[in-house]
Coordinates of C-alpha atoms in Angstrom, one line a residue:
Chain A
M901 CA -55.0 -113.3 9.5
A902 CA -54.2 -109.9 7.7
K903 CA -51.9 -108.0 10.0
K904 CA -51.0 -104.1 9.3
T905 CA -48.9 -101.4 10.4
T906 CA -48.4 -98.2 9.4
E907 CA -44.9 -96.0 9.8
A908 CA -43.8 -92.2 8.1
H909 CA -40.5 -92.4 7.3
E910 CA -39.3 -88.9 8.3
D911 CA -36.0 -89.0 6.0
L912 CA -37.1 -90.4 3.2
N913 CA -41.0 -89.6 3.9
I914 CA -42.6 -92.1 2.9
D915 CA -45.6 -94.4 3.7
V916 CA -45.6 -98.1 3.9
K917 CA -48.1 -100.6 5.0
V918 CA -47.4 -104.3 5.7
E919 CA -49.9 -106.4 4.7
D920 CA -50.0 -110.3 5.1
S921 CA -50.4 -111.6 1.8
G922 CA -49.9 -115.5 2.8
P923 CA -47.3 -117.6 4.9
S924 CA -44.5 -115.8 4.0
R925 CA -45.3 -113.5 1.3
K926 CA -46.2 -109.8 2.2
K927 CA -47.7 -107.7 0.0
L928 CA -45.7 -103.6 0.8
N929 CA -48.4 -100.2 0.0
I930 CA -46.0 -98.3 -0.4
E931 CA -47.0 -94.8 -0.9
V932 CA -44.7 -91.6 -1.8
P933 CA -45.9 -88.0 -1.2
A934 CA -46.5 -85.9 -3.5
D935 CA -43.5 -83.1 -2.8
V936 CA -40.7 -86.0 -2.6
V937 CA -42.2 -86.5 -6.4
S938 CA -42.3 -83.0 -7.0
A939 CA -39.2 -82.9 -5.8
R940 CA -37.6 -85.5 -7.5
L941 CA -38.7 -84.1 -10.6
V942 CA -36.8 -80.7 -10.0
D943 CA -34.4 -82.8 -9.7
S944 CA -34.1 -85.0 -12.9
L945 CA -35.3 -82.2 -14.9
D946 CA -32.4 -79.2 -13.3
T947 CA -30.0 -82.5 -13.8
L948 CA -31.0 -83.4 -17.2
V949 CA -30.9 -79.6 -18.5
A950 CA -27.6 -79.3 -17.4
E951 CA -26.4 -81.9 -19.0
V952 CA -28.2 -81.9 -22.6
E953 CA -26.8 -80.2 -25.5
L954 CA -29.9 -79.3 -28.2
P955 CA -29.5 -77.9 -31.4
G956 CA -29.1 -73.9 -31.2
F957 CA -28.4 -74.1 -28.1
R958 CA -25.3 -74.6 -26.2
K959 CA -24.7 -77.6 -23.3
G960 CA -26.8 -76.4 -20.6
R961 CA -28.2 -73.2 -21.8
A962 CA -31.7 -74.8 -23.3
P963 CA -34.9 -74.1 -21.4
K964 CA -36.3 -75.6 -19.3
R965 CA -39.9 -75.9 -20.4
L966 CA -38.5 -76.9 -23.7
V967 CA -36.6 -79.9 -21.9
E968 CA -39.1 -81.0 -20.5
K969 CA -41.2 -80.8 -23.2
K970 CA -38.7 -83.1 -25.2
F971 CA -37.6 -85.0 -22.9
G972 CA -40.7 -85.3 -20.3
S973 CA -41.9 -88.5 -20.3
T974 CA -38.2 -90.0 -20.2
I975 CA -38.2 -87.6 -16.9
R976 CA -41.2 -89.1 -15.5
D977 CA -40.2 -92.6 -16.1
E978 CA -36.4 -92.2 -14.7
A979 CA -38.1 -90.4 -11.7
K980 CA -40.4 -93.1 -11.6
K981 CA -37.6 -96.3 -11.4
Q982 CA -35.6 -94.1 -8.7
L983 CA -39.0 -93.0 -6.7
I984 CA -39.5 -96.8 -6.2
S985 CA -36.5 -98.4 -6.2
A986 CA -35.8 -96.0 -3.4
A987 CA -39.3 -96.0 -1.5
Y988 CA -38.6 -100.2 -1.7
S989 CA -35.5 -100.2 -0.4
K990 CA -36.4 -97.9 2.2
A991 CA -39.6 -100.1 2.6
I992 CA -37.6 -102.8 3.2
E993 CA -35.5 -101.8 5.4
E994 CA -37.3 -99.6 7.6
K995 CA -39.4 -102.9 8.2
E996 CA -36.7 -105.0 8.7
L997 CA -37.7 -107.8 5.9
K998 CA -35.6 -110.4 4.9
V999 CA -36.7 -110.7 1.3
I1000 CA -36.1 -113.7 -1.3
G1001 CA -36.3 -112.8 -4.7
E1002 CA -37.3 -110.7 -6.5
P1003 CA -40.6 -108.0 -6.1
T1004 CA -43.6 -108.8 -7.8
S1005 CA -46.1 -106.4 -9.2
E1006 CA -48.6 -106.0 -11.7
M1007 CA -49.5 -102.2 -11.6
I1008 CA -45.2 -100.8 -12.0
D1009 CA -45.8 -100.9 -15.3
K1010 CA -49.5 -98.9 -15.5
I1011 CA -48.6 -96.3 -13.2
E1012 CA -47.3 -92.5 -14.5
V1013 CA -46.0 -90.1 -11.8
E1014 CA -47.3 -86.5 -11.9
D1015 CA -46.1 -83.5 -11.0
G1016 CA -48.5 -82.8 -7.6
K1017 CA -49.5 -85.9 -7.5
A1018 CA -48.1 -89.1 -4.6
L1019 CA -47.1 -92.5 -6.0
S1020 CA -48.7 -95.0 -5.1
F1021 CA -47.7 -98.2 -5.8
E1022 CA -47.5 -102.6 -4.5
V1023 CA -45.5 -105.2 -4.4
E1024 CA -46.0 -108.7 -3.0
V1025 CA -42.4 -110.2 -1.5
E1026 CA -41.5 -113.3 -0.4
V1027 CA -39.6 -113.6 2.5
Q1028 CA -38.0 -115.4 4.8
P1029 CA -40.5 -117.5 7.0
E1030 CA -40.2 -116.9 11.0
F1031 CA -38.2 -119.9 12.3
E1032 CA -36.3 -120.9 15.5
M1033 CA -33.2 -122.8 13.6
P1034 CA -31.9 -126.2 15.1
S1035 CA -28.4 -126.1 16.0
L1036 CA -26.2 -127.2 12.6
E1037 CA -23.2 -128.5 15.4
G1038 CA -22.4 -132.3 15.8
I1039 CA -25.2 -133.7 13.2
E1040 CA -24.2 -137.5 13.0
I1041 CA -24.3 -138.6 9.5
K1042 CA -22.8 -141.4 7.5
K1043 CA -19.8 -141.3 4.7
P1044 CA -20.5 -143.9 2.7
K1045 CA -16.5 -145.1 0.7
F1046 CA -17.7 -146.0 -2.6
E1047 CA -15.5 -148.6 -5.3
V1048 CA -16.2 -148.6 -9.4
T1049 CA -16.9 -152.0 -10.5
D1050 CA -16.5 -153.3 -13.8
E1051 CA -20.5 -153.9 -13.8
R1052 CA -20.9 -150.1 -13.4
I1053 CA -18.4 -149.0 -15.6
N1054 CA -19.6 -151.7 -18.5
E1055 CA -23.1 -149.5 -17.8
E1056 CA -21.9 -146.5 -18.3
I1057 CA -20.4 -147.7 -21.6
G1058 CA -23.6 -148.8 -22.5
K1059 CA -25.3 -145.3 -21.9
I1060 CA -22.1 -143.3 -24.0
A1061 CA -23.1 -146.1 -26.9
I1062 CA -26.7 -145.0 -26.7
N1063 CA -25.7 -141.0 -27.0
E1064 CA -22.9 -141.5 -29.2
G1065 CA -25.9 -144.0 -31.4
D1066 CA -27.4 -143.2 -34.9
L1067 CA -30.8 -142.6 -35.2
E1068 CA -32.6 -145.0 -38.1
Q1069 CA -35.8 -144.3 -39.2
R1070 CA -38.7 -146.6 -39.4
D1071 CA -42.5 -146.7 -40.9
E1072 CA -43.7 -148.2 -37.4
P1073 CA -42.8 -147.3 -34.0
E1074 CA -42.1 -150.4 -31.3
P1075 CA -41.5 -149.6 -27.7
G1076 CA -38.5 -147.2 -26.9
D1077 CA -38.6 -145.9 -30.1
Y1078 CA -38.9 -141.8 -30.6
L1079 CA -41.5 -140.1 -31.7
T1080 CA -41.0 -136.1 -33.4
G1081 CA -44.2 -134.1 -34.5
N1082 CA -46.4 -130.7 -33.5
G1083 CA -47.5 -130.8 -30.4
V1084 CA -50.3 -129.0 -29.2
M1085 CA -51.7 -128.3 -25.5
T1086 CA -54.7 -127.0 -25.3
G1087 CA -57.0 -126.6 -21.8
P1088 CA -60.8 -127.5 -21.2
D1089 CA -61.8 -124.1 -22.7
G1090 CA -59.4 -124.4 -25.3
T1091 CA -56.6 -122.1 -24.8
E1092 CA -53.5 -123.1 -26.2
F1093 CA -51.1 -122.8 -24.2
Y1094 CA -47.6 -124.6 -25.7
N1095 CA -47.4 -125.3 -29.9
I1096 CA -44.4 -126.8 -30.0
E1097 CA -43.1 -128.1 -34.1
G1098 CA -40.5 -130.5 -33.6
C1099 CA -42.1 -131.7 -30.0
V1100 CA -40.2 -135.6 -29.2
V1101 CA -42.0 -138.9 -27.2
R1102 CA -41.1 -142.1 -26.5
V1103 CA -42.8 -144.9 -26.8
P1104 CA -43.1 -146.1 -23.6
L1105 CA -41.5 -149.7 -22.3
T1106 CA -43.0 -152.1 -20.8
E1107 CA -40.6 -151.6 -17.9
D1108 CA -42.2 -147.9 -17.8
N1109 CA -45.8 -149.4 -17.0
G1110 CA -47.1 -147.3 -19.4
R1111 CA -46.6 -144.3 -18.3
G1112 CA -44.7 -141.3 -20.3
M1113 CA -44.2 -137.9 -21.2
I1114 CA -45.3 -135.3 -23.3
L1115 CA -44.7 -131.5 -22.9
G1116 CA -43.7 -131.6 -19.6
V1117 CA -46.3 -133.7 -18.1
V1118 CA -46.6 -137.4 -17.3
V1119 CA -49.3 -139.1 -18.1
D1120 CA -49.8 -142.3 -16.7
D1121 CA -51.9 -144.2 -19.5
F1122 CA -50.0 -142.9 -21.9
S1123 CA -49.4 -146.2 -23.6
S1124 CA -52.8 -146.4 -24.2
Q1125 CA -53.3 -143.3 -25.1
L1126 CA -50.7 -143.0 -27.4
G1127 CA -51.0 -145.9 -29.4
L1128 CA -48.6 -146.4 -32.1
P1129 CA -49.0 -144.3 -34.4
K1130 CA -47.0 -144.1 -37.6
P1131 CA -45.8 -140.9 -39.6
G1132 CA -48.9 -138.5 -40.7
E1133 CA -51.4 -140.0 -38.3
S1134 CA -52.7 -138.0 -35.3
V1135 CA -52.9 -138.6 -31.5
T1136 CA -55.1 -137.5 -29.1
I1137 CA -53.6 -137.6 -24.9
K1138 CA -56.1 -136.7 -22.0
A1139 CA -54.1 -135.3 -19.2
K1140 CA -54.4 -133.6 -15.8
G1141 CA -51.7 -130.5 -15.3
P1142 CA -49.7 -131.3 -12.5
E1143 CA -50.2 -129.8 -9.6
H1144 CA -46.5 -127.7 -9.8
H1145 CA -46.3 -126.8 -12.8
E1146 CA -44.6 -123.2 -13.1
N1147 CA -47.5 -122.1 -15.1
E1148 CA -49.9 -121.7 -13.0
D1149 CA -53.0 -122.1 -15.5
L1150 CA -52.2 -125.0 -15.5
R1151 CA -52.8 -126.8 -12.5
G1152 CA -55.3 -129.4 -12.1
V1153 CA -57.2 -128.7 -15.7
D1154 CA -57.8 -130.9 -17.8
L1155 CA -55.2 -130.8 -20.5
T1156 CA -55.8 -132.2 -24.2
V1157 CA -52.5 -132.5 -26.0
A1158 CA -52.8 -133.0 -30.0
F1159 CA -50.1 -134.5 -31.3
E1160 CA -49.3 -135.0 -35.0
V1161 CA -46.6 -137.2 -36.0
T1162 CA -44.2 -136.4 -38.0
R1163 CA -40.9 -139.0 -37.9
V1164 CA -40.5 -142.6 -36.4
D1165 CA -36.9 -142.5 -35.3
R1166 CA -34.7 -145.7 -33.3
I1167 CA -31.7 -145.1 -31.6
I1168 CA -29.0 -148.1 -32.6
P1169 CA -26.5 -148.0 -29.9
A1170 CA -22.8 -147.9 -31.8
E1171 CA -20.5 -149.7 -31.4
V1172 CA -17.7 -149.8 -28.4
P1173 CA -15.0 -150.0 -30.7
D1174 CA -16.5 -146.8 -32.8
V1175 CA -17.1 -145.2 -29.4
V1176 CA -13.4 -145.9 -29.3
A1177 CA -12.8 -144.2 -32.0
R1178 CA -14.7 -140.9 -32.0
Y1179 CA -13.4 -140.4 -28.2
G1180 CA -9.9 -140.6 -30.2
M1181 CA -8.8 -143.2 -27.8
E1182 CA -6.9 -145.9 -28.3
S1183 CA -8.0 -148.8 -27.1
E1184 CA -11.4 -150.3 -25.0
D1185 CA -9.0 -150.7 -22.0
Q1186 CA -8.2 -146.9 -22.3
L1187 CA -11.8 -146.0 -22.6
K1188 CA -13.0 -147.7 -19.4
D1189 CA -10.0 -145.9 -17.9
A1190 CA -11.5 -142.6 -18.7
V1191 CA -14.4 -143.6 -17.6
K1192 CA -13.7 -145.1 -14.3
S1193 CA -12.0 -141.7 -13.7
R1194 CA -14.9 -140.0 -14.6
L1195 CA -17.3 -142.6 -12.1
N1196 CA -14.6 -141.9 -9.8
Q1197 CA -15.6 -138.1 -9.5
R1198 CA -19.6 -138.4 -9.3
G1199 CA -18.9 -141.1 -6.9
I1200 CA -17.5 -138.4 -4.7
V1201 CA -19.9 -136.4 -5.9
E1202 CA -22.4 -138.8 -4.9
Q1203 CA -20.7 -139.5 -1.5
Q1204 CA -21.4 -135.4 -1.1
T1205 CA -25.3 -136.1 -2.7
V1206 CA -26.0 -138.4 0.4
M1207 CA -24.2 -137.1 3.4
R1208 CA -26.1 -133.5 2.2
H1209 CA -29.5 -135.6 2.0
Q1210 CA -28.7 -136.4 5.7
I1211 CA -28.8 -132.9 6.7
A1212 CA -31.4 -131.6 4.1
R1213 CA -33.2 -134.2 6.4
H1214 CA -32.0 -133.8 9.6
L1215 CA -32.9 -129.9 9.4
L1216 CA -36.2 -130.7 7.5
D1217 CA -36.8 -132.7 10.7
N1218 CA -35.8 -130.4 12.9
T1219 CA -37.7 -127.1 12.2
E1220 CA -40.5 -125.8 12.8
M1221 CA -42.1 -123.7 10.2
E1222 CA -45.1 -122.1 8.4
L1223 CA -45.4 -122.4 4.9
P1224 CA -47.8 -121.6 2.4
E1225 CA -50.5 -124.9 1.1
R1226 CA -49.8 -123.3 -2.4
L1227 CA -47.0 -122.4 -4.5
T1228 CA -46.4 -119.8 -6.3
A1229 CA -45.1 -119.4 -10.0
V1230 CA -41.9 -118.4 -8.9
Q1231 CA -41.4 -120.8 -6.2
A1232 CA -42.6 -123.4 -7.9
M1233 CA -40.4 -122.6 -10.9
R1234 CA -37.2 -122.2 -8.3
A1235 CA -38.0 -125.8 -7.0
I1236 CA -37.8 -126.6 -10.6
E1237 CA -34.8 -125.4 -11.3
R1238 CA -33.1 -126.0 -8.3
Y1239 CA -34.2 -129.9 -8.6
R1240 CA -33.0 -129.5 -12.3
Y1241 CA -29.3 -128.5 -12.0
E1242 CA -29.1 -130.6 -9.0
L1243 CA -29.2 -133.1 -11.4
M1244 CA -27.3 -132.2 -13.5
Y1245 CA -24.6 -132.3 -11.3
R1246 CA -24.9 -135.5 -10.4
G1247 CA -24.6 -135.9 -14.3
V1248 CA -27.5 -137.8 -14.5
D1249 CA -28.0 -137.7 -18.4
Q1250 CA -30.5 -135.0 -20.2
Q1251 CA -33.8 -137.4 -20.8
E1252 CA -33.4 -138.6 -17.3
I1253 CA -33.4 -135.4 -16.3
E1254 CA -36.5 -134.2 -18.0
R1255 CA -38.6 -137.8 -17.0
R1256 CA -37.2 -136.7 -12.9
V1257 CA -38.3 -133.1 -13.6
A1258 CA -41.4 -133.9 -15.4
E1259 CA -42.5 -136.3 -12.4
F1260 CA -41.3 -133.7 -10.1
R1261 CA -44.5 -131.2 -11.1
S1262 CA -46.8 -134.5 -10.7
S1263 CA -45.1 -134.9 -6.6
S1264 CA -47.4 -134.4 -4.0
S1265 CA -47.8 -131.2 -1.7
D1266 CA -45.5 -132.4 0.7
R1267 CA -41.9 -132.8 -1.5
A1268 CA -42.7 -129.3 -3.0
Q1269 CA -43.6 -127.8 0.4
R1270 CA -39.9 -130.3 1.9
E1271 CA -37.7 -128.3 -0.7
L1272 CA -39.5 -124.8 -0.5
K1273 CA -38.3 -125.5 3.2
L1274 CA -35.1 -126.9 2.9
F1275 CA -34.7 -123.6 0.8
F1276 CA -35.7 -121.5 3.8
I1277 CA -33.2 -123.2 6.1
I1278 CA -30.3 -123.4 3.5
N1279 CA -31.1 -119.6 3.1
Q1280 CA -31.2 -118.4 6.7
A1281 CA -27.8 -120.8 7.7
A1282 CA -25.9 -119.3 4.3
Q1283 CA -26.9 -116.3 6.8
D1284 CA -26.0 -117.5 9.9
L1285 CA -22.2 -119.1 8.5
K1286 CA -21.6 -116.4 6.0
V1287 CA -20.9 -118.6 3.0
G1288 CA -20.4 -116.5 -0.3
V1289 CA -20.4 -118.0 -3.9
T1290 CA -17.1 -116.4 -6.0
E1291 CA -16.9 -116.0 -9.6
Q1292 CA -14.1 -119.0 -10.0
E1293 CA -16.5 -121.5 -7.9
V1294 CA -19.1 -120.9 -10.6
N1295 CA -17.4 -121.0 -13.8
G1296 CA -15.3 -124.4 -12.0
R1297 CA -19.1 -125.5 -11.7
I1298 CA -20.1 -124.8 -15.1
A1299 CA -16.9 -127.0 -16.1
Q1300 CA -18.0 -129.6 -14.2
M1301 CA -21.6 -129.7 -15.3
A1302 CA -20.4 -129.3 -18.8
A1303 CA -18.5 -132.1 -18.7
E1304 CA -21.0 -134.4 -17.5
Q1305 CA -23.5 -133.5 -20.7
G1306 CA -20.8 -133.7 -22.5
Q1307 CA -21.1 -130.2 -23.5
R1308 CA -18.7 -127.2 -23.8
P1309 CA -18.2 -124.9 -20.8
E1310 CA -18.3 -122.1 -22.6
E1311 CA -21.4 -122.9 -24.9
L1312 CA -23.3 -124.5 -21.4
R1313 CA -22.1 -120.5 -19.9
Q1314 CA -23.5 -118.5 -22.9
H1315 CA -27.0 -120.8 -22.3
L1316 CA -27.0 -120.2 -18.9
I1317 CA -26.6 -116.5 -19.2
Q1318 CA -28.8 -115.8 -22.3
S1319 CA -31.9 -117.7 -20.2
G1320 CA -31.4 -116.3 -17.5
Q1321 CA -30.6 -119.0 -15.4
A1322 CA -26.5 -118.5 -13.7
Q1323 CA -27.8 -117.4 -10.5
Q1324 CA -29.1 -121.3 -10.6
I1325 CA -25.8 -122.0 -10.4
V1326 CA -24.7 -119.6 -7.1
V1327 CA -28.3 -120.3 -5.6
Q1328 CA -26.7 -124.1 -6.1
I1329 CA -22.8 -123.7 -5.2
R1330 CA -24.3 -121.6 -1.8
E1331 CA -26.4 -124.5 -0.5
H1332 CA -23.9 -126.9 -1.5
K1333 CA -21.0 -125.3 0.1
T1334 CA -24.0 -124.1 3.1
I1335 CA -24.3 -127.8 3.4
D1336 CA -20.7 -128.8 3.5
A1337 CA -19.7 -126.5 6.1
I1338 CA -22.4 -128.2 8.6
I1339 CA -20.7 -131.1 7.4
A1340 CA -17.5 -130.0 8.7
K1341 CA -18.9 -129.5 12.1
A1342 CA -20.9 -133.3 12.1
N1343 CA -19.8 -136.5 13.5
V1344 CA -19.4 -138.2 10.2
E1345 CA -19.3 -141.6 10.4
E1346 CA -17.5 -144.2 7.6
V1347 CA -19.6 -147.0 6.2
S1348 CA -19.1 -149.5 3.7
A1349 CA -19.5 -149.9 -0.1
E1350 CA -22.6 -152.0 0.2
E1351 CA -23.7 -149.8 3.3
F1352 CA -23.2 -146.6 0.7
E1353 CA -25.6 -148.5 -1.9
K1354 CA -27.9 -149.3 1.3
L1355 CA -28.1 -145.6 1.8
A1356 CA -28.8 -145.0 -1.5
K1357 CA -31.5 -147.2 -2.5
E1358 CA -33.3 -146.0 0.8
Q1359 CA -33.0 -141.9 -0.6
A1360 CA -33.9 -143.3 -3.7
E1361 CA -36.6 -145.7 -2.7
A1362 CA -37.5 -141.9 0.0
E1363 CA -37.7 -139.7 -3.3
H1364 CA -40.2 -142.0 -4.9
A1365 CA -42.2 -142.8 -2.2
S1366 CA -42.5 -139.0 -2.0
A1367 CA -43.1 -138.5 -5.7
Chain B
M1427 CA -49.0 -65.0 -51.7
A1428 CA -52.2 -65.7 -50.2
T1429 CA -52.0 -69.1 -49.4
N1430 CA -52.9 -71.6 -46.2
A1431 CA -51.3 -70.3 -43.0
I1432 CA -49.4 -73.9 -42.2
Y1433 CA -47.9 -73.6 -45.1
I1434 CA -46.5 -70.1 -44.6
I1435 CA -45.1 -71.1 -40.7
K1436 CA -43.1 -73.6 -41.5
K1437 CA -41.9 -74.0 -37.7
P1438 CA -40.8 -71.9 -34.7
V1439 CA -37.1 -71.3 -35.1
L1440 CA -35.8 -72.1 -31.4
T1441 CA -32.4 -71.2 -30.7
E1442 CA -30.6 -69.2 -27.4
K1443 CA -31.0 -66.3 -29.5
S1444 CA -34.5 -66.8 -30.4
T1445 CA -35.7 -67.6 -26.9
D1446 CA -33.6 -64.8 -25.0
A1447 CA -35.7 -62.5 -27.6
M1448 CA -38.9 -64.0 -26.7
N1449 CA -38.3 -63.7 -23.1
E1450 CA -37.1 -60.1 -23.1
H1451 CA -38.3 -58.2 -25.9
G1452 CA -42.1 -60.9 -26.3
R1453 CA -40.1 -60.9 -30.8
Y1454 CA -40.8 -64.9 -31.8
T1455 CA -38.9 -66.0 -35.3
F1456 CA -40.2 -68.6 -37.4
E1457 CA -39.0 -70.1 -40.8
V1458 CA -41.3 -69.0 -43.3
D1459 CA -41.8 -69.8 -46.8
R1460 CA -39.4 -68.2 -49.2
K1461 CA -41.8 -66.3 -51.1
A1462 CA -43.5 -65.6 -48.4
T1463 CA -44.7 -62.3 -47.8
K1464 CA -44.5 -59.7 -44.8
T1465 CA -48.8 -59.4 -44.4
D1466 CA -48.6 -63.0 -45.5
I1467 CA -46.9 -63.9 -42.4
K1468 CA -48.5 -61.4 -40.6
N1469 CA -51.4 -63.0 -41.6
A1470 CA -51.0 -66.5 -40.9
I1471 CA -49.4 -65.8 -37.4
E1472 CA -52.6 -63.5 -36.6
S1473 CA -55.1 -66.6 -37.5
L1474 CA -52.5 -69.7 -36.9
Y1475 CA -51.9 -68.2 -33.0
G1476 CA -54.6 -65.6 -32.7
V1477 CA -52.6 -62.7 -31.3
Q1478 CA -51.9 -59.9 -33.2
V1479 CA -49.3 -58.9 -35.0
E1480 CA -47.8 -55.4 -34.6
R1481 CA -44.0 -55.7 -37.0
V1482 CA -42.9 -58.2 -38.9
Q1483 CA -38.6 -58.5 -40.0
T1484 CA -37.7 -61.0 -42.1
R1485 CA -34.7 -61.9 -43.8
T1486 CA -32.9 -64.7 -46.6
Q1487 CA -30.1 -67.1 -45.9
K1488 CA -28.6 -67.7 -48.8
G1489 CA -28.0 -71.7 -48.8
K1490 CA -24.0 -72.4 -48.6
L1491 CA -22.4 -74.2 -50.5
K1492 CA -21.6 -77.8 -50.3
R1493 CA -19.7 -79.9 -51.0
L1494 CA -20.2 -83.6 -52.3
R1495 CA -17.8 -86.3 -53.0
Y1496 CA -20.0 -85.7 -56.7
G1497 CA -19.8 -82.2 -56.7
Y1498 CA -20.3 -79.2 -55.6
V1499 CA -24.6 -78.5 -53.6
R1500 CA -26.8 -75.5 -52.9
E1501 CA -28.9 -75.4 -49.5
K1502 CA -32.3 -74.5 -50.0
V1503 CA -32.7 -70.9 -48.8
K1504 CA -34.2 -70.1 -45.6
K1505 CA -35.9 -67.1 -44.9
S1506 CA -37.3 -66.6 -41.1
A1507 CA -39.2 -64.2 -39.7
T1508 CA -39.1 -62.3 -36.4
V1509 CA -42.9 -60.9 -35.4
R1510 CA -43.2 -58.6 -32.8
L1511 CA -46.5 -58.9 -31.0
A1512 CA -49.2 -56.2 -28.9
E1513 CA -48.4 -55.4 -25.7
G1514 CA -49.4 -58.3 -23.3
Q1515 CA -49.8 -60.6 -25.8
S1516 CA -47.8 -63.6 -26.3
I1517 CA -47.4 -67.4 -27.9
E1518 CA -46.9 -70.5 -26.2
L1519 CA -43.6 -72.5 -28.0
F1520 CA -42.8 -75.4 -25.9

């Protein structure tokens, strides 16, 4: 039920209406009175008149009306930004809203600031839901010991050999081969969602039980729909839009993907001596030592992950919270990106990450809601425990992830900044530090490597079951 | 030189001096075609802005000699006119 409150702020003189628009979402209706708008426009104009240097006039001597005529739209845009920003901040402060992320509004770009007219706008914000935090002290958790066995080292070398392997072009595909081509995803009414040249698809193996992925969407009967198309042939894949896709238009709709195969490739794993040479090592033993060291580091990460999962489970089980039935695009995107970076941090290879992310999109509502709930709880815990993130920590995490992905740290850093996802790393570190701070207060019991395996298996099964 | 008003009046001259003259004495300055006569200017202003012109003063600025890397060139001659309007009339220039 919508709940409305109205209040006038004397100091900034704005009128704010707050309306519930679903669990953890609020709609703010803000009105800035005409006199405030006029005063801001006059202020902006006066500032500009004092600063501007027009041809034929000394600095600050140009007539106001001339400056207004020349820079009117810029002044109004600037005043609009300042008014909206100030009014929004004031509204948040006055209504004591704990806002998460950026506000969204469809109308802000369209509104115009005019002298003598009030400025009204609506924004929707995601807010921290109200809930009672469970106690963060003395949580019972198990810390598994780990050891790097020869079997794990050989398995890892096998993966490296595949990564370092060569592509062999084939005329006919077989299970496990990669098909490259043009993929066009359309909706039931013919709306084109994606048109990707260079779309890569893997022909499912027997152990995949026919499941496969195309353009980030998991298809259960992918194997039978895809068949074994040769270069030049086209196939049509029918799929259901994942319920938690970042693109809301895609959710739950019948999708058709037209895929035209241009080439078929098979990965021929590199020989171990070649891998040794490519890594600039002297012997296979040296490679094994390097892999062992990497696995040791990964083991520590896994150990932390297992403990973090136990903390997360405890927090989830002991917190009552009202959550939205359906995730918004922003929430879905955040949950997916959060999951993606967690997997990257854990050293999961790129292909596996994409597969798991695609599965995550098709996962049940429970899992998506649990992720959202955990995000809110940890956000609150981070505030309570005053957890901050330094730039060195961000750089360190990027370097670690780059090493796991076989990339250069600067390259990954640049990519994250350009794609606007550097914030995800900050969020991830904040989450890890918060949970680590809770672990520091927890009652930790060390368990054997076997127990570690058991816990990891349980965790994987739990993840699988929720997916 | 009777021709279209928009070819005679090129643009208003907006400088500190011209805006002062405009605000204090109701005298408006325009850059005009160099071949335009005072009568042409008077008629052009009257037809363009719908006002009554009482007096036209013109001046011609010789083009300055500019040195470029391949020699000297002379800038174009500029003619400007200051017009005084009838009592109580004005032009919205900006």
